[in-house]
């Protein structure tokens, strides 16, 4: 596949690894923000190809992992108690809520559907005029245009039975929050390429300056990641702290103005809780007041008490890169991908799952 | 094989509860052409079972088929149910002989659909050289089933040269995949509500018994283990083998055959082909020195055209399957957790 | 997060009475529909990056070369830097 | 037989789709105690089928069990599934040996329910002296099944003296019912929504193989035909026999054993016991001169306590079953049409 | 069972048959009105025990058989198009409508439930407050109190989601209509015991006088039927045409006043179409205006065009005793119990089904 | 039509806040609930005729004997008639 396979050739990877090895002189801790990057590092076995000096820290960029417990409970409540058709991306439905996951709610009889796109949910609402359809609109900036578009489509169609349960988080405030934490010892950051595709790179100049770290907007293929890491390490070795764009074939500096317009129409910035991290000011999007009819939260006046997180789970520390998953007392014991105690173990993009799957490979 | 079996004229066009009640309607349904279509001298038409002579080492296997949709690109649940059990018997090193056929029909299934399934069943039994000798038909209320579920169980005679056993798997053995993986699962996903996409990909469902018999004829006890990686895919079956044999398995991603279209669909949906279901593929673990010959022999069969050695059994990292990625990285390949859900965000 | 895959636009059609542009997009042999709302200038033949049914960017063919050229570029740069350092040392 | 099998501690209390995906959860479900509970040297725990030695005349039978509710007075779907296939093999004159066991579970079934079913299965196999050697577990979405469906298929060895065949049925043969009829069907109806009533009636589900072996030991070729009148009841099975043998059958209502409570329930719901399903009853068509001895032998078994000669095979009215009512009237007994629906008004 | 088994002893039956044989001197045609009586005659093999001179004609007293095609179509419509929970007695659901039966509608996905009692339907309405529940209230006078009671219960419970699709027919006008037909050659009538249990026997004096025939209110057990036939034959042989009550253990001359009160509260007399016979004035009950909220016909403004009956079916002639089922060109050919063309073949109480099941028994 | 079966009242209880009398009724070993609304005077021990969940009549024990006595009765009547006919003939 064009624009994929070229970035996966062993030759290119080999060259980058060689250059990296040449470049690195001492240990560096680099956080890849995005779960998609984590997934690619793991899936391609890149982690054990990297020079020993480079330690990748898996960041909080997995929407599945940071969606608050309370919102999952709300989704379960809507599906179970309100009898709605609850539509969701596949990854979300296995995440444990305080009582059960959407998958378990489904098993117990709730109408939960796995979709590829929120636009499919609008079609389902059209086809089921006598049912309420709620899309569990999780995601980062990347997913926001699609979720927003679904609301605009539903409004255009005059649908009265479509709403979204929005759980949108914004990456820059999260990076800021993570980097501000005194315990954090991250020295470089791979910014999430697809987030920047929408939002552009402007906000990252500030971050890079404020925290005095190199930030490289990076893609997802092996060569992308290696190039991003190399660009970061080069800066680190040279003592620089600039913003660079590795993923320029997709990310324009100004982002995608059309997408931002659509987001603007539907969402407004709000404080937002990140699972495992806590509330970060101005780090999320909520449905605008004037579109309240499409906001499941308001439409169903869902009011679910906050449940406590699993006491043993140190997801917050893991997501900030302060602790490694294997430092968690439950890692691989009570907490496994088939029975996750915390969100980072659920998604194949989660930091704990990444370590779980990677664990035990002997480096040849 | 082209079957020309027009549906008989019937005075009902839909299957209802009464057709499963055991009474006139059940008899009528079966007499509508079902028995006629599937007939052979052993088929127990109204008795409680079939009686036949058979001797020696026998293999016995069962599977229920619950696929949705029941008609999918490249096949339907009927031929799947025949091929599936034929293949499970073949994986035991057996030559499949007699099958049972049991339907659980959700009321409302049309006779047209049922007939199409039956004709596929007939054709599949002919291809595999097996006979359906006993059967059962139940009808459940609407909303208590999913159009049709099929169970087939089968009895076969173990190939005289076969020595298929986990005990025979040893370090150094080569792992052969008989063909492209993930084709069936992706074909099914292409027609699932909410995920559907356009593609020419069709299920790879096929009976493997002929090819298996051929390698057993040629290589006998050098074939150490056979498994068909259906649900859970290649990753899960290899993990089971690693776990149960207490040995390690190395896999070489570069050698694993996947159709381009299938790879594309997996990218789009965020799926790993190693976990996607197959129907017409088997894994053979064979003595190292015959591996290439086995591959060569298999490639004579159109449905094994991309057979390849994709890994080996090792004493290292016992119970673990380790993949060397195309770019040379290594990772552990675990068993599938739960269902494989499309990964999107 | 944010799995997005590049695919080639095969055809474009209009829905919602012309208000919305949808495209059939080819991903290595399979075709799926996606909205072009966010990439109004994209056309048949272009490669777009698709995320959950929405095209979010047009892939820039020229920029796409940079990953292949980067090592040479930095080689050249390094040489330049080395050269300039030498120059500086020489000063 | 009392089984003491407490459910193991599990970290899931409900079966979900993932448990049928073939991956870790499937393995976990099976490893949860399922394999442990059912274990025997042949049970194929992770392979595709079982291999064993067996020779001679074999019987092979299959049935899917879709009963609702899955727990009913006197039993559950698990023991029903074992007894049913054991009995079908016995009706072929065979001694049941090996069973396959295949589940189709609707997601949401609790592990407690599943475990109770498994324990019943275990107990039933022990009573019948059979082994489960191969199995399958599928999970379907909520609303695509009905808690649990079970398929069992079985292989048995035909009794050396058995000459069970429709060909051997001839005018003058006596028709024996092994016990009270309609008990099972009425027990089920007593717990159906909209029809339910209070009763002590419990299903008669039981394995019949021991009693059958005994009469074959004693009377060999004098036993001409065996059938268990499950779905469709006695009326339907006798009609099939009359139709297929081209002979007539006379039935004497006065001799047909029915429990008083069962008769009462049939009156209330307007049902004819001849059409109601049985599980622990069989029909034996035997040479006239051994009929009374067969009855006497059968009555040694508690579950055949009311065995009786209830009719005879005749040359007259071929293909028809004619009942002489208790008051001496005659009527044709036809096959069940569709489902037996409660007749109310 | 007390009050059942005593009436089924061979000895008693034998005595009655003996007396009948002694009494009868020439052919008599007697109609048993009630399908329950027909069923009992067939099931007990009584028909071939009767003296040859006595010919039983199976009357129209099977509610399943006389419910108009149009009403079945309405029930199917409510179940399929309106998505109601359609509750019915078991016998009704196999009767063919013009397109399909309720059984087929159910197979195609409609929510059709078989109940023992209309009171169960009220429970279902209670348990499913968000669904409409309709009971298909067919029946003769016997069933009317139960159907009426269900409406009163529902009103008492304040249920807004319960209604009945009433199809109530009255026996005396039907007897009158049948006897008035010139082609009818019935000489005596066994009136339906359970109908009279509710309504009493007054109306039958008139009928007996008007048509100059003996009428005997008769029960359902073999001895009841034989006694009823004997009482009729004795009258016929003696040239009498009186009303007698064989079933006095259950039928009081005045009927059941409580039951009639309940019926009165819910129903009012109306003209009614009988399937196969046509419209008979004042031969049915409809839900009263003031209970329109419980009348499915009004509540859903069901308006289904009348479909033509199967052209070959001579059910009307059969139900009036003018033709025998075997005189129908389709009897046992295209029309069988598993594939009935007309209603009398569906119910085991129907005249055609009775003949079908009885056919072929050689009288020993 | 109108299948109705006699059963014996085992117990009575009130529903709908006392407005409705329901009974458990025994039919040869099985028990089913039925409304007593139409037989307000029926009590435990009585036999009632039940149709679709509603008791519609109390069985009259005395009248129930008549079917067994009828043949004797008509025998007697016939004798009387014969006697009277003889009488008449004699006249
Ligand atoms: S291993 Fe599990 S419990 Fe521990 S931090 Fe990760 S998700 Fe939480
Ligand atoms: S036999 Fe069938 S077609 Fe003929 S009158 Fe009877 S119901 Fe109608
Ligand atoms: Mg059987
Ligand atoms: Mg199998
Ligand atoms: Mg299989
Ligand atoms: Mg069967
Ligand atoms: Mg369905
Ligand atoms: Mg297999
Ligand atoms: Mg069977
Ligand atoms: Mg059976
Ligand atoms: Mg299997
Ligand atoms: Mg269900």
CSV table of C-alpha atoms in Angstrom, one decimal, chain E residues 45-283:
chain,number,residue,atom,x,y,z
E,45,UNK,CA,-64.3,-42.8,18.5
E,46,UNK,CA,-68.0,-42.4,19.3
E,47,UNK,CA,-69.0,-41.7,15.7
E,48,UNK,CA,-68.5,-45.3,14.6
E,49,UNK,CA,-70.2,-46.7,17.7
E,50,UNK,CA,-73.4,-44.9,17.1
E,51,UNK,CA,-76.3,-46.7,15.4
E,52,UNK,CA,-76.0,-46.3,11.6
E,53,UNK,CA,-79.3,-44.5,11.6
E,54,UNK,CA,-77.9,-41.6,13.5
E,55,UNK,CA,-75.9,-39.1,11.5
E,56,UNK,CA,-74.1,-36.4,13.3
E,57,UNK,CA,-73.6,-33.1,11.5
E,58,UNK,CA,-70.8,-31.0,12.9
E,59,UNK,CA,-72.1,-27.5,13.6
E,60,UNK,CA,-70.5,-24.1,13.4
E,61,UNK,CA,-69.6,-23.9,17.1
E,62,UNK,CA,-65.9,-23.5,16.7
E,63,UNK,CA,-64.8,-19.9,17.2
E,64,UNK,CA,-61.6,-20.6,15.4
E,65,UNK,CA,-63.6,-21.7,12.3
E,66,UNK,CA,-66.1,-18.8,12.2
E,67,UNK,CA,-63.8,-15.9,13.0
E,68,UNK,CA,-63.8,-13.8,9.8
E,69,UNK,CA,-60.8,-13.8,7.6
E,70,UNK,CA,-60.7,-10.0,7.9
E,71,UNK,CA,-60.3,-10.2,11.7
E,72,UNK,CA,-57.4,-12.5,11.3
E,73,UNK,CA,-55.9,-10.1,8.8
E,74,UNK,CA,-56.4,-7.4,11.4
E,75,UNK,CA,-54.6,-9.4,14.1
E,76,UNK,CA,-51.7,-10.0,11.7
E,77,UNK,CA,-51.6,-6.3,10.8
E,78,UNK,CA,-51.5,-5.3,14.5
E,79,UNK,CA,-48.7,-7.8,15.2
E,80,UNK,CA,-46.7,-6.9,12.1
E,81,UNK,CA,-47.3,-3.3,11.3
E,82,UNK,CA,-48.1,-1.9,14.7
E,83,UNK,CA,-45.5,-3.9,16.5
E,84,UNK,CA,-47.9,-4.8,19.3
E,85,UNK,CA,-47.5,-7.9,21.5
E,86,UNK,CA,-50.4,-9.9,20.1
E,87,UNK,CA,-51.7,-12.4,22.6
E,88,UNK,CA,-53.9,-15.3,21.5
E,89,UNK,CA,-55.3,-18.6,22.4
E,90,UNK,CA,-53.2,-21.4,20.9
E,91,UNK,CA,-55.9,-22.6,18.4
E,92,UNK,CA,-56.2,-19.2,16.6
E,93,UNK,CA,-52.6,-18.8,15.6
E,94,UNK,CA,-52.6,-21.4,12.9
E,95,UNK,CA,-55.7,-20.2,11.1
E,96,UNK,CA,-54.7,-18.9,7.7
E,97,UNK,CA,-55.4,-15.2,7.0
E,98,UNK,CA,-55.6,-13.9,3.5
E,99,UNK,CA,-51.9,-13.5,3.4
E,100,UNK,CA,-50.6,-15.3,6.4
E,101,UNK,CA,-51.5,-16.8,9.7
E,102,UNK,CA,-50.4,-15.4,13.1
E,103,UNK,CA,-48.0,-18.3,13.3
E,104,UNK,CA,-46.4,-17.2,10.1
E,105,UNK,CA,-46.3,-13.6,11.2
E,106,UNK,CA,-44.6,-14.8,14.3
E,107,UNK,CA,-42.1,-16.7,12.3
E,108,UNK,CA,-41.4,-13.6,10.3
E,109,UNK,CA,-40.6,-11.7,13.5
E,110,UNK,CA,-43.9,-10.5,15.0
E,111,UNK,CA,-44.3,-10.8,18.7
E,112,UNK,CA,-47.2,-13.3,19.0
E,113,UNK,CA,-47.7,-15.0,22.3
E,114,UNK,CA,-49.9,-18.0,23.1
E,115,UNK,CA,-51.7,-17.8,26.4
E,116,UNK,CA,-54.0,-19.9,28.4
E,117,UNK,CA,-56.1,-17.0,29.6
E,118,UNK,CA,-56.8,-13.3,28.7
E,119,UNK,CA,-55.9,-12.5,32.3
E,120,UNK,CA,-52.4,-13.5,31.4
E,121,UNK,CA,-52.4,-10.8,28.7
E,122,UNK,CA,-53.2,-8.2,31.3
E,123,UNK,CA,-50.1,-9.3,33.3
E,124,UNK,CA,-48.0,-9.0,30.1
E,125,UNK,CA,-49.3,-5.5,29.6
E,126,UNK,CA,-48.4,-4.7,33.2
E,127,UNK,CA,-44.9,-6.0,32.7
E,128,UNK,CA,-44.4,-4.2,29.4
E,129,UNK,CA,-45.5,-0.7,30.0
E,130,UNK,CA,-43.7,0.6,26.9
E,131,UNK,CA,-45.4,-1.9,24.6
E,132,UNK,CA,-49.0,-2.2,23.3
E,133,UNK,CA,-50.5,-5.5,24.2
E,134,UNK,CA,-53.5,-6.7,22.3
E,135,UNK,CA,-55.5,-9.8,23.1
E,136,UNK,CA,-57.2,-11.5,20.2
E,137,UNK,CA,-60.5,-12.0,22.0
E,138,UNK,CA,-62.3,-14.7,20.0
E,139,UNK,CA,-64.9,-16.9,21.4
E,140,UNK,CA,-68.5,-17.7,22.0
E,141,UNK,CA,-70.6,-16.7,25.0
E,142,UNK,CA,-68.5,-19.0,27.2
E,143,UNK,CA,-65.3,-17.1,26.7
E,144,UNK,CA,-66.9,-13.6,26.8
E,145,UNK,CA,-66.8,-13.3,30.6
E,146,UNK,CA,-63.1,-14.0,30.7
E,147,UNK,CA,-62.4,-11.6,27.8
E,148,UNK,CA,-64.6,-8.9,29.4
E,149,UNK,CA,-62.9,-9.5,32.8
E,150,UNK,CA,-59.5,-8.8,31.2
E,151,UNK,CA,-60.7,-5.4,30.2
E,152,UNK,CA,-62.1,-4.6,33.6
E,153,UNK,CA,-58.9,-5.7,35.2
E,154,UNK,CA,-56.9,-3.6,32.9
E,155,UNK,CA,-59.1,-0.6,33.6
E,156,UNK,CA,-58.8,-1.2,37.4
E,157,UNK,CA,-55.0,-1.3,37.0
E,158,UNK,CA,-55.1,2.0,35.0
E,159,UNK,CA,-53.3,0.3,32.1
E,160,UNK,CA,-53.2,2.4,28.9
E,161,UNK,CA,-51.5,-0.2,26.8
E,162,UNK,CA,-54.0,-3.0,26.9
E,163,UNK,CA,-56.8,-3.6,24.4
E,164,UNK,CA,-58.7,-6.5,22.9
E,165,UNK,CA,-59.5,-7.3,19.3
E,166,UNK,CA,-62.9,-8.7,19.9
E,167,UNK,CA,-64.5,-11.4,17.8
E,168,UNK,CA,-67.4,-12.6,19.8
E,169,UNK,CA,-70.2,-14.6,18.3
E,170,UNK,CA,-73.5,-15.7,19.7
E,171,UNK,CA,-74.9,-19.1,19.3
E,172,UNK,CA,-78.7,-18.7,19.2
E,173,UNK,CA,-78.8,-16.3,16.2
E,174,UNK,CA,-76.5,-18.7,14.4
E,175,UNK,CA,-78.7,-21.7,15.0
E,176,UNK,CA,-81.6,-19.6,13.8
E,177,UNK,CA,-79.8,-18.7,10.7
E,178,UNK,CA,-78.7,-22.2,10.0
E,179,UNK,CA,-82.2,-23.7,10.5
E,180,UNK,CA,-83.8,-21.0,8.4
E,181,UNK,CA,-81.7,-22.0,5.4
E,182,UNK,CA,-83.9,-24.1,3.1
E,183,UNK,CA,-81.2,-26.5,2.2
E,184,UNK,CA,-80.6,-27.5,5.8
E,185,UNK,CA,-82.0,-30.9,6.7
E,186,UNK,CA,-81.1,-31.1,10.4
E,187,UNK,CA,-83.7,-32.7,12.6
E,188,UNK,CA,-82.4,-32.3,16.0
E,189,UNK,CA,-79.8,-30.2,17.8
E,190,UNK,CA,-77.4,-30.7,20.7
E,191,UNK,CA,-77.0,-27.2,22.1
E,192,UNK,CA,-73.6,-26.2,23.5
E,193,UNK,CA,-73.4,-26.9,27.2
E,194,UNK,CA,-70.8,-24.3,28.1
E,195,UNK,CA,-72.5,-21.5,26.2
E,196,UNK,CA,-75.7,-22.2,28.2
E,197,UNK,CA,-73.7,-22.2,31.4
E,198,UNK,CA,-73.3,-18.5,30.9
E,199,UNK,CA,-76.5,-17.6,29.0
E,200,UNK,CA,-79.1,-20.1,30.4
E,201,UNK,CA,-81.5,-21.9,28.2
E,202,UNK,CA,-84.4,-19.4,27.7
E,203,UNK,CA,-83.5,-18.5,24.2
E,204,UNK,CA,-83.6,-22.1,23.1
E,205,UNK,CA,-87.3,-22.5,23.9
E,206,UNK,CA,-88.1,-20.1,21.1
E,207,UNK,CA,-85.7,-21.7,18.7
E,208,UNK,CA,-87.1,-25.1,19.3
E,209,UNK,CA,-90.7,-23.9,18.8
E,210,UNK,CA,-89.9,-21.7,15.8
E,211,UNK,CA,-88.1,-24.5,13.9
E,212,UNK,CA,-90.0,-27.3,15.4
E,213,UNK,CA,-87.0,-29.3,16.4
E,214,UNK,CA,-85.9,-31.0,19.6
E,215,UNK,CA,-83.0,-29.2,21.3
E,216,UNK,CA,-81.0,-30.8,24.1
E,217,UNK,CA,-78.5,-28.8,26.0
E,218,UNK,CA,-75.6,-31.3,26.2
E,219,UNK,CA,-72.2,-31.7,27.8
E,220,UNK,CA,-69.0,-33.0,26.4
E,221,UNK,CA,-68.1,-36.4,27.9
E,222,UNK,CA,-69.0,-39.5,26.0
E,223,UNK,CA,-71.9,-40.3,28.4
E,224,UNK,CA,-73.1,-36.7,28.1
E,225,UNK,CA,-73.1,-36.9,24.4
E,226,UNK,CA,-74.8,-40.2,24.2
E,227,UNK,CA,-77.4,-39.1,26.7
E,228,UNK,CA,-78.0,-35.9,24.7
E,229,UNK,CA,-78.3,-37.9,21.5
E,230,UNK,CA,-80.6,-40.4,23.2
E,231,UNK,CA,-82.8,-37.6,24.5
E,232,UNK,CA,-83.0,-36.1,21.0
E,233,UNK,CA,-83.7,-39.4,19.3
E,234,UNK,CA,-86.4,-40.2,21.8
E,235,UNK,CA,-88.1,-36.9,21.0
E,236,UNK,CA,-87.7,-37.4,17.3
E,237,UNK,CA,-89.0,-40.9,17.4
E,238,UNK,CA,-91.9,-39.6,19.4
E,239,UNK,CA,-92.5,-36.7,17.1
E,240,UNK,CA,-91.7,-34.2,19.9
E,241,UNK,CA,-89.8,-30.9,19.6
E,242,UNK,CA,-89.0,-29.8,23.1
E,243,UNK,CA,-86.0,-28.2,24.9
E,244,UNK,CA,-84.3,-30.5,27.4
E,245,UNK,CA,-81.2,-30.0,29.5
E,246,UNK,CA,-78.9,-33.0,29.7
E,247,UNK,CA,-76.1,-31.0,31.3
E,248,UNK,CA,-77.9,-29.9,34.4
E,249,UNK,CA,-74.9,-30.5,36.7
E,250,UNK,CA,-73.4,-27.4,35.2
E,251,UNK,CA,-76.1,-25.5,33.3
E,252,UNK,CA,-78.7,-23.7,35.4
E,253,UNK,CA,-81.8,-22.6,33.5
E,254,UNK,CA,-81.0,-19.0,34.2
E,255,UNK,CA,-77.3,-19.3,33.3
E,256,UNK,CA,-74.7,-17.4,35.2
E,257,UNK,CA,-76.0,-13.9,36.1
E,258,UNK,CA,-72.6,-12.7,37.4
E,259,UNK,CA,-71.0,-13.6,34.2
E,260,UNK,CA,-73.7,-11.9,32.2
E,261,UNK,CA,-73.3,-8.7,34.3
E,262,UNK,CA,-69.6,-8.6,33.4
E,263,UNK,CA,-70.3,-9.2,29.7
E,264,UNK,CA,-73.0,-6.4,29.8
E,265,UNK,CA,-70.4,-4.0,31.2
E,266,UNK,CA,-68.0,-4.5,28.4
E,267,UNK,CA,-69.9,-5.6,25.4
E,268,UNK,CA,-73.0,-4.7,23.4
E,269,UNK,CA,-74.8,-6.7,20.8
E,270,UNK,CA,-74.0,-6.1,17.1
E,271,UNK,CA,-74.3,-7.7,13.7
E,272,UNK,CA,-71.5,-10.0,13.1
E,273,UNK,CA,-69.9,-11.8,10.1
E,274,UNK,CA,-69.4,-15.5,10.5
E,275,UNK,CA,-66.7,-16.9,8.4
E,276,UNK,CA,-68.2,-19.1,5.7
E,277,UNK,CA,-71.7,-18.2,6.7
E,278,UNK,CA,-72.0,-14.5,6.2
E,279,UNK,CA,-73.3,-11.7,8.3
E,280,UNK,CA,-75.9,-12.7,10.9
E,281,UNK,CA,-77.9,-9.9,12.5
E,282,UNK,CA,-77.3,-9.4,16.3
E,283,UNK,CA,-75.1,-12.4,16.4
